[in-house]
Amino acid sequence: MDMVWPIVDVNSVNRFSGTALLPSSENGYAKTVQYCLASGVSVNHINRLGWTALHEAVILGDGGYLYTLVIQLLIEAGADKHIKDRQGITPYEYAKQSDQTAVVHLFEDKLVNDLTLEDKLFVLYKEEYYDEALVMTQEALSRDNQKGNLHFWKGFILQEAKNYKSAIIAYRKGLELDTEDIQFYFYIANCYRLMQQPEDALKTFDVAIEENPENSFLLYHKSNYLRELSRHPQAIGVMKQLLDKSPERTDYLFHKANSLRASNKHRDAIQTIDLAIALDGDNDLFTEHRNQSLKLLET
């Protein structure tokens, strides 16, 4: 039967002038990505950082099971892997630079074209046939329970069906197979987020970050969640850690400046956005932010 998708406002944009598709791709909200595309949101819309949804999913993703799924949805909808951002870099080039092998294979169309188990699960997921997908996953796990991708799919299907506790159990099984496969921490934290258990979500991030201190993916998404919770002082601390690793990241500077502004630290916000302006002086997103902070400082 034909699915009736929720309608997404195709004209709505965020502070980056990005449609709903861009932050959904950034955060790995695959179903929202699907709904955006079904509603006619432009797949190649470029925000004021010069990023498309593909840029968001590659730069701010980890190339794991979830982000590969998101990127597959975008590619199916006609996303252009060759659009350059303000640094002149394409999503395809970012994927190669960050060794996102599965994503590179997607871009190069090197994945197996036969209707594999994952292809079938992908179709069932898109059509929201979660019961059928879960049965298929369980049958596959009964034959071989040593494959991380199957534990991801089981957890992800349960998560989409809002069975979050069972999803966490499935994700933990995937983590047990390889304790260094940190993507499962992200999935578990997101389940706690959906259950409105922020302390458990943050604790999950912290455990993962302590075990993988060099991994910026987890730090960034912890900062995103802290901003979502309006815990800006903590978010500022995390952004400082990220900027210590990558001082050239203007998106990090912009997020930090926003949290400083939300904390009524307007002078600090101006100093931070000045660093972004020094890196990309032609971007009026940053100069606008600076001018707004100056006005707030005067009030």
CSV table of C-alpha atoms in Angstrom, one decimal:
chain,number,residue,atom,x,y,z
A,1,MET,CA,0.0,0.0,0.0
A,2,ASP,CA,1.1,3.6,-0.5
A,3,MET,CA,2.4,5.3,2.7
A,4,VAL,CA,1.1,8.6,3.8
A,5,TRP,CA,4.1,10.6,5.2
A,6,PRO,CA,3.9,13.4,7.7
A,7,ILE,CA,4.2,16.8,6.0
A,8,VAL,CA,7.4,18.8,6.6
A,9,ASP,CA,7.5,22.6,6.0
A,10,VAL,CA,9.8,22.8,3.0
A,11,ASN,CA,10.5,26.5,3.5
A,12,SER,CA,11.4,26.4,7.2
A,13,VAL,CA,15.1,27.2,7.9
A,14,ASN,CA,17.3,27.3,11.0
A,15,ARG,CA,19.9,29.9,12.0
A,16,PHE,CA,22.3,28.5,9.4
A,17,SER,CA,19.6,29.0,6.8
A,18,GLY,CA,19.4,25.2,6.5
A,19,THR,CA,16.1,23.3,5.9
A,20,ALA,CA,14.9,20.6,8.3
A,21,LEU,CA,16.8,18.1,6.1
A,22,LEU,CA,20.2,19.4,7.2
A,23,PRO,CA,20.1,19.1,11.0
A,24,SER,CA,18.2,15.8,10.6
A,25,SER,CA,21.1,14.5,8.5
A,26,GLU,CA,23.6,16.0,10.9
A,27,ASN,CA,22.0,14.1,13.9
A,28,GLY,CA,21.3,10.9,12.1
A,29,TYR,CA,17.5,11.3,12.3
A,30,ALA,CA,16.9,8.9,9.4
A,31,LYS,CA,13.2,8.8,9.5
A,32,THR,CA,13.0,12.6,9.6
A,33,VAL,CA,15.3,12.7,6.6
A,34,GLN,CA,13.0,10.3,4.8
A,35,TYR,CA,9.9,12.5,5.7
A,36,CYS,CA,11.7,15.7,4.5
A,37,LEU,CA,12.6,14.1,1.2
A,38,ALA,CA,9.1,12.8,0.7
A,39,SER,CA,7.7,16.3,1.4
A,40,GLY,CA,9.8,17.7,-1.3
A,41,VAL,CA,12.5,19.4,0.7
A,42,SER,CA,15.4,20.2,-1.7
A,43,VAL,CA,18.1,17.5,-1.3
A,44,ASN,CA,20.9,19.8,-2.4
A,45,HIS,CA,20.0,22.9,-0.5
A,46,ILE,CA,23.1,24.7,0.7
A,47,ASN,CA,23.2,26.5,4.1
A,48,ARG,CA,25.3,29.5,5.1
A,49,LEU,CA,28.2,27.4,6.0
A,50,GLY,CA,28.2,26.1,2.4
A,51,TRP,CA,27.0,22.7,3.4
A,52,THR,CA,24.4,20.4,2.0
A,53,ALA,CA,22.7,17.6,3.8
A,54,LEU,CA,25.4,15.2,2.5
A,55,HIS,CA,28.1,17.5,4.0
A,56,GLU,CA,26.3,17.4,7.3
A,57,ALA,CA,26.0,13.6,7.4
A,58,VAL,CA,29.6,13.0,6.4
A,59,ILE,CA,31.4,15.8,8.4
A,60,LEU,CA,29.3,15.4,11.5
A,61,GLY,CA,28.6,11.7,11.2
A,62,ASP,CA,30.9,8.8,11.8
A,63,GLY,CA,30.5,6.6,8.7
A,64,GLY,CA,28.8,3.9,10.8
A,65,TYR,CA,25.6,2.0,10.2
A,66,LEU,CA,23.2,4.8,10.9
A,67,TYR,CA,24.9,7.5,8.9
A,68,THR,CA,25.5,5.2,6.0
A,69,LEU,CA,21.7,4.6,6.0
A,70,VAL,CA,21.1,8.4,6.1
A,71,ILE,CA,23.5,8.9,3.2
A,72,GLN,CA,21.8,6.1,1.3
A,73,LEU,CA,18.5,7.9,1.6
A,74,LEU,CA,20.0,11.2,0.4
A,75,ILE,CA,21.7,9.6,-2.6
A,76,GLU,CA,18.5,7.9,-3.6
A,77,ALA,CA,16.9,11.3,-3.6
A,78,GLY,CA,19.6,12.7,-5.9
A,79,ALA,CA,22.1,14.2,-3.5
A,80,ASP,CA,25.1,15.6,-5.3
A,81,LYS,CA,28.4,14.3,-3.8
A,82,HIS,CA,30.4,16.8,-5.8
A,83,ILE,CA,29.1,20.1,-4.4
A,84,LYS,CA,31.9,22.0,-2.8
A,85,ASP,CA,31.6,23.8,0.5
A,86,ARG,CA,33.2,27.2,1.4
A,87,GLN,CA,36.5,25.4,1.8
A,88,GLY,CA,36.2,23.9,-1.6
A,89,ILE,CA,35.7,20.3,-0.3
A,90,THR,CA,33.0,17.9,-1.5
A,91,PRO,CA,31.1,15.3,0.7
A,92,TYR,CA,32.9,12.6,-1.3
A,93,GLU,CA,36.3,14.1,-0.5
A,94,TYR,CA,35.4,14.5,3.2
A,95,ALA,CA,34.4,10.8,3.3
A,96,LYS,CA,37.7,9.7,1.9
A,97,GLN,CA,39.7,12.0,4.2
A,98,SER,CA,37.9,10.6,7.3
A,99,ASP,CA,38.2,6.9,6.1
A,100,GLN,CA,34.4,6.4,6.0
A,101,THR,CA,34.8,3.3,3.9
A,102,ALA,CA,31.2,2.3,3.6
A,103,VAL,CA,30.2,5.8,2.7
A,104,VAL,CA,32.9,6.0,0.0
A,105,HIS,CA,31.6,2.7,-1.4
A,106,LEU,CA,28.1,4.2,-1.5
A,107,PHE,CA,29.4,7.2,-3.4
A,108,GLU,CA,31.3,5.0,-5.8
A,109,ASP,CA,28.4,2.6,-6.2
A,110,LYS,CA,30.6,-0.3,-5.2
A,111,LEU,CA,28.1,-1.9,-2.8
A,112,VAL,CA,26.6,-5.2,-3.9
A,113,ASN,CA,23.6,-4.6,-6.1
A,114,ASP,CA,21.9,-7.9,-5.3
A,115,LEU,CA,18.9,-7.8,-2.9
A,116,THR,CA,20.9,-8.6,0.2
A,117,LEU,CA,19.4,-8.9,3.7
A,118,GLU,CA,20.3,-5.3,4.5
A,119,ASP,CA,18.7,-4.1,1.2
A,120,LYS,CA,15.5,-5.9,2.2
A,121,LEU,CA,15.6,-4.4,5.7
A,122,PHE,CA,16.2,-1.0,4.2
A,123,VAL,CA,13.1,-1.3,2.1
A,124,LEU,CA,11.0,-2.6,5.1
A,125,TYR,CA,12.3,0.3,7.2
A,126,LYS,CA,11.3,2.9,4.6
A,127,GLU,CA,7.8,1.4,4.3
A,128,GLU,CA,7.6,1.1,8.2
A,129,TYR,CA,7.0,-2.6,8.2
A,130,TYR,CA,8.7,-2.9,11.5
A,131,ASP,CA,7.3,-6.3,12.5
A,132,GLU,CA,8.4,-7.9,9.3
A,133,ALA,CA,11.8,-6.3,9.6
A,134,LEU,CA,12.2,-7.5,13.2
A,135,VAL,CA,11.3,-11.1,12.2
A,136,MET,CA,13.8,-11.0,9.4
A,137,THR,CA,16.5,-9.7,11.7
A,138,GLN,CA,15.8,-12.2,14.4
A,139,GLU,CA,16.0,-15.1,11.9
A,140,ALA,CA,19.4,-13.8,10.6
A,141,LEU,CA,20.7,-13.4,14.2
A,142,SER,CA,19.7,-17.0,15.0
A,143,ARG,CA,22.0,-18.1,12.2
A,144,ASP,CA,24.8,-15.8,13.1
A,145,ASN,CA,24.8,-13.5,16.1
A,146,GLN,CA,28.4,-12.2,15.6
A,147,LYS,CA,27.5,-9.5,13.1
A,148,GLY,CA,27.4,-6.0,14.4
A,149,ASN,CA,25.2,-4.7,11.5
A,150,LEU,CA,22.4,-7.2,12.5
A,151,HIS,CA,22.4,-6.0,16.1
A,152,PHE,CA,22.3,-2.4,14.8
A,153,TRP,CA,19.3,-3.2,12.6
A,154,LYS,CA,17.5,-5.0,15.5
A,155,GLY,CA,18.1,-2.1,17.8
A,156,PHE,CA,17.2,0.5,15.2
A,157,ILE,CA,13.9,-1.2,14.2
A,158,LEU,CA,12.9,-1.5,17.9
A,159,GLN,CA,13.9,2.1,18.4
A,160,GLU,CA,11.6,3.2,15.5
A,161,ALA,CA,8.8,1.1,17.0
A,162,LYS,CA,9.4,3.1,20.3
A,163,ASN,CA,10.5,0.0,22.2
A,164,TYR,CA,13.5,1.8,23.5
A,165,LYS,CA,14.5,-0.5,26.4
A,166,SER,CA,14.7,-3.5,24.1
A,167,ALA,CA,16.6,-1.3,21.5
A,168,ILE,CA,19.2,-0.5,24.2
A,169,ILE,CA,19.6,-4.2,24.9
A,170,ALA,CA,20.1,-4.9,21.2
A,171,TYR,CA,22.6,-2.1,20.9
A,172,ARG,CA,24.5,-3.4,23.9
A,173,LYS,CA,24.8,-6.8,22.2
A,174,GLY,CA,26.5,-5.0,19.3
A,175,LEU,CA,28.8,-3.2,21.7
A,176,GLU,CA,29.7,-6.5,23.4
A,177,LEU,CA,31.0,-7.9,20.0
A,178,ASP,CA,33.5,-5.0,19.8
A,179,THR,CA,33.9,-2.7,22.7
A,180,GLU,CA,35.8,-0.3,20.4
A,181,ASP,CA,32.8,0.1,18.0
A,182,ILE,CA,31.7,3.3,19.6
A,183,GLN,CA,28.8,4.0,17.3
A,184,PHE,CA,26.7,1.8,19.6
A,185,TYR,CA,27.2,4.2,22.5
A,186,PHE,CA,25.7,6.9,20.3
A,187,TYR,CA,22.6,4.7,19.5
A,188,ILE,CA,22.2,3.9,23.2
A,189,ALA,CA,22.5,7.6,24.2
A,190,ASN,CA,19.9,8.5,21.6
A,191,CYS,CA,17.4,6.0,23.0
A,192,TYR,CA,17.8,7.5,26.5
A,193,ARG,CA,17.3,10.9,24.9
A,194,LEU,CA,14.0,9.7,23.3
A,195,MET,CA,13.0,8.2,26.7
A,196,GLN,CA,13.6,11.7,28.2
A,197,GLN,CA,16.3,10.4,30.5
A,198,PRO,CA,19.0,13.0,29.9
A,199,GLU,CA,21.3,12.0,32.8
A,200,ASP,CA,21.5,8.4,31.4
A,201,ALA,CA,22.1,9.7,27.9
A,202,LEU,CA,24.9,12.0,29.1
A,203,LYS,CA,26.4,9.3,31.2
A,204,THR,CA,26.5,7.1,28.1
A,205,PHE,CA,28.3,9.8,26.2
A,206,ASP,CA,30.8,10.3,29.1
A,207,VAL,CA,31.6,6.6,29.3
A,208,ALA,CA,32.3,6.5,25.5
A,209,ILE,CA,34.3,9.7,25.5
A,210,GLU,CA,36.5,8.5,28.4
A,211,GLU,CA,37.2,5.3,26.5
A,212,ASN,CA,37.8,7.2,23.2
A,213,PRO,CA,39.2,10.6,24.2
A,214,GLU,CA,40.4,11.4,20.7
A,215,ASN,CA,37.0,10.8,19.1
A,216,SER,CA,35.4,14.2,18.1
A,217,PHE,CA,32.1,12.6,16.9
A,218,LEU,CA,30.9,11.7,20.4
A,219,LEU,CA,32.1,15.0,21.9
A,220,TYR,CA,30.2,17.0,19.2
A,221,HIS,CA,27.0,15.1,19.6
A,222,LYS,CA,27.2,15.5,23.4
A,223,SER,CA,27.5,19.2,22.9
A,224,ASN,CA,24.5,19.1,20.6
A,225,TYR,CA,22.5,17.4,23.2
A,226,LEU,CA,23.6,19.8,25.9
A,227,ARG,CA,22.4,22.7,23.7
A,228,GLU,CA,19.1,20.9,23.2
A,229,LEU,CA,18.8,20.7,27.0
A,230,SER,CA,19.7,24.5,27.2
A,231,ARG,CA,22.7,23.5,29.3
A,232,HIS,CA,24.9,26.1,27.6
A,233,PRO,CA,27.7,26.4,30.2
A,234,GLN,CA,28.4,22.7,29.9
A,235,ALA,CA,28.1,22.9,26.1
A,236,ILE,CA,30.7,25.7,26.1
A,237,GLY,CA,33.1,23.5,27.9
A,238,VAL,CA,32.7,20.7,25.4
A,239,MET,CA,33.1,23.1,22.5
A,240,LYS,CA,36.4,24.3,24.0
A,241,GLN,CA,37.6,20.7,23.9
A,242,LEU,CA,36.5,20.3,20.3
A,243,LEU,CA,38.2,23.6,19.4
A,244,ASP,CA,41.4,22.5,21.1
A,245,LYS,CA,41.5,19.6,18.6
A,246,SER,CA,40.2,21.6,15.5
A,247,PRO,CA,40.7,25.4,16.0
A,248,GLU,CA,39.9,26.0,12.3
A,249,ARG,CA,36.3,24.7,12.6
A,250,THR,CA,34.1,27.7,12.1
A,251,ASP,CA,30.9,25.7,12.8
A,252,TYR,CA,32.3,24.9,16.3
A,253,LEU,CA,33.1,28.5,16.8
A,254,PHE,CA,29.6,29.5,15.8
A,255,HIS,CA,28.0,27.0,18.2
A,256,LYS,CA,30.3,28.2,21.0
A,257,ALA,CA,29.3,31.8,20.3
A,258,ASN,CA,25.7,30.9,20.4
A,259,SER,CA,26.0,29.2,23.8
A,260,LEU,CA,28.0,32.2,25.1
A,261,ARG,CA,25.2,34.5,23.9
A,262,ALA,CA,22.6,32.3,25.5
A,263,SER,CA,24.6,32.6,28.8
A,264,ASN,CA,24.5,36.4,28.5
A,265,LYS,CA,28.3,36.4,27.9
A,266,HIS,CA,28.1,38.8,25.0
A,267,ARG,CA,31.8,40.0,25.0
A,268,ASP,CA,33.0,36.4,25.0
A,269,ALA,CA,30.5,35.6,22.2
A,270,ILE,CA,32.0,38.5,20.1
A,271,GLN,CA,35.6,37.4,20.8
A,272,THR,CA,34.6,33.8,19.7
A,273,ILE,CA,32.8,34.9,16.5
A,274,ASP,CA,35.8,37.1,15.7
A,275,LEU,CA,37.8,34.0,15.4
A,276,ALA,CA,35.3,32.6,12.9
A,277,ILE,CA,35.4,35.9,10.9
A,278,ALA,CA,39.2,35.7,10.8
A,279,LEU,CA,38.9,32.3,9.2
A,280,ASP,CA,36.1,33.1,6.8
A,281,GLY,CA,35.7,36.9,6.6
A,282,ASP,CA,33.3,36.8,3.6
A,283,ASN,CA,30.6,34.8,5.5
A,284,ASP,CA,27.9,37.3,6.5
A,285,LEU,CA,26.5,34.7,8.9
A,286,PHE,CA,29.4,35.5,11.3
A,287,THR,CA,29.3,39.2,10.8
A,288,GLU,CA,25.5,39.2,11.5
A,289,HIS,CA,26.1,37.3,14.6
A,290,ARG,CA,28.7,39.7,15.8
A,291,ASN,CA,26.4,42.7,15.1
A,292,GLN,CA,23.6,41.1,17.0
A,293,SER,CA,25.9,40.5,20.0
A,294,LEU,CA,27.0,44.1,19.9
A,295,LYS,CA,23.4,45.3,20.1
A,296,LEU,CA,22.8,42.9,23.1
A,297,LEU,CA,25.9,44.3,24.8
A,298,GLU,CA,24.5,47.8,24.5
A,299,THR,CA,21.1,47.0,26.0
